[in-house]
Coordinates of C-alpha atoms in Angstrom, one line a residue:
M5 CA 6.5 1.5 -11.9
P6 CA 9.4 -0.9 -12.2
T7 CA 9.5 -2.7 -15.6
G8 CA 9.1 -6.4 -15.8
L9 CA 6.7 -6.9 -13.0
Q10 CA 4.0 -9.4 -14.0
S11 CA 2.2 -9.9 -10.7
P12 CA -0.7 -7.5 -10.1
R13 CA -0.2 -7.8 -6.3
A14 CA 3.5 -6.9 -6.7
K15 CA 2.5 -3.9 -8.8
L16 CA 0.0 -2.9 -6.1
V17 CA 2.7 -3.1 -3.4
C18 CA 5.1 -1.0 -5.5
L19 CA 2.4 1.5 -6.2
Y20 CA 1.5 1.8 -2.5
L21 CA 5.2 2.2 -1.6
S22 CA 5.6 4.9 -4.3
T23 CA 2.9 6.9 -2.6
T24 CA 4.2 6.5 1.0
E25 CA 7.7 7.0 2.3
K26 CA 7.8 3.6 3.8
A27 CA 5.5 0.9 5.2
T28 CA 5.6 -2.0 7.6
I29 CA 4.1 -5.5 6.9
T30 CA 1.2 -4.6 9.2
E31 CA 0.6 -1.3 7.3
L32 CA 0.7 -3.1 4.0
H33 CA -1.6 -5.8 5.3
E34 CA -4.2 -3.3 6.6
Q35 CA -4.1 -0.8 3.7
L36 CA -4.0 -3.3 0.8
D37 CA -6.1 -6.0 2.5
M38 CA -3.6 -8.7 1.6
K39 CA -2.5 -11.6 3.8
K40 CA 0.8 -11.1 5.5
I41 CA 2.2 -14.4 4.2
S42 CA 1.6 -13.2 0.7
L43 CA 3.2 -9.9 1.4
Y44 CA 6.3 -11.6 2.8
S45 CA 6.7 -13.6 -0.4
I46 CA 6.1 -10.6 -2.7
L47 CA 8.5 -8.4 -0.7
K48 CA 11.2 -11.1 -0.7
T49 CA 10.9 -11.4 -4.5
L50 CA 11.0 -7.6 -4.9
Q51 CA 14.0 -7.4 -2.6
K52 CA 15.9 -10.0 -4.7
R53 CA 15.1 -7.9 -7.8
G54 CA 16.4 -4.7 -6.2
V55 CA 13.0 -3.0 -6.4
V56 CA 12.4 -2.8 -2.6
S57 CA 14.7 -2.6 0.3
K58 CA 14.2 -3.1 4.0
D59 CA 14.9 -0.3 6.5
A60 CA 14.5 -1.6 10.0
D61 CA 10.9 -2.9 10.2
S62 CA 9.8 -0.9 7.1
Y63 CA 10.0 -1.5 3.4
V64 CA 10.9 1.2 1.0
L65 CA 10.9 1.5 -2.8
S66 CA 14.5 1.5 -4.0
N67 CA 15.8 4.6 -5.6
D68 CA 16.5 2.9 -8.9
A69 CA 13.1 1.2 -9.1
S70 CA 11.5 3.6 -11.5

């Protein structure tokens, strides 16, 4: 789990991505039961921090996000 994450929802997204190879917004929405608008905001923040990267339509946990 990346250090410095305060948001429980951001932690949940990271935990989910750590157990899957990659996930789309729709997959995250369905599996985590979170609104897509919230997921976009969380993923944007995680991308800015270098925790998550986008690969085509999917999001993946960055290699250095341990």
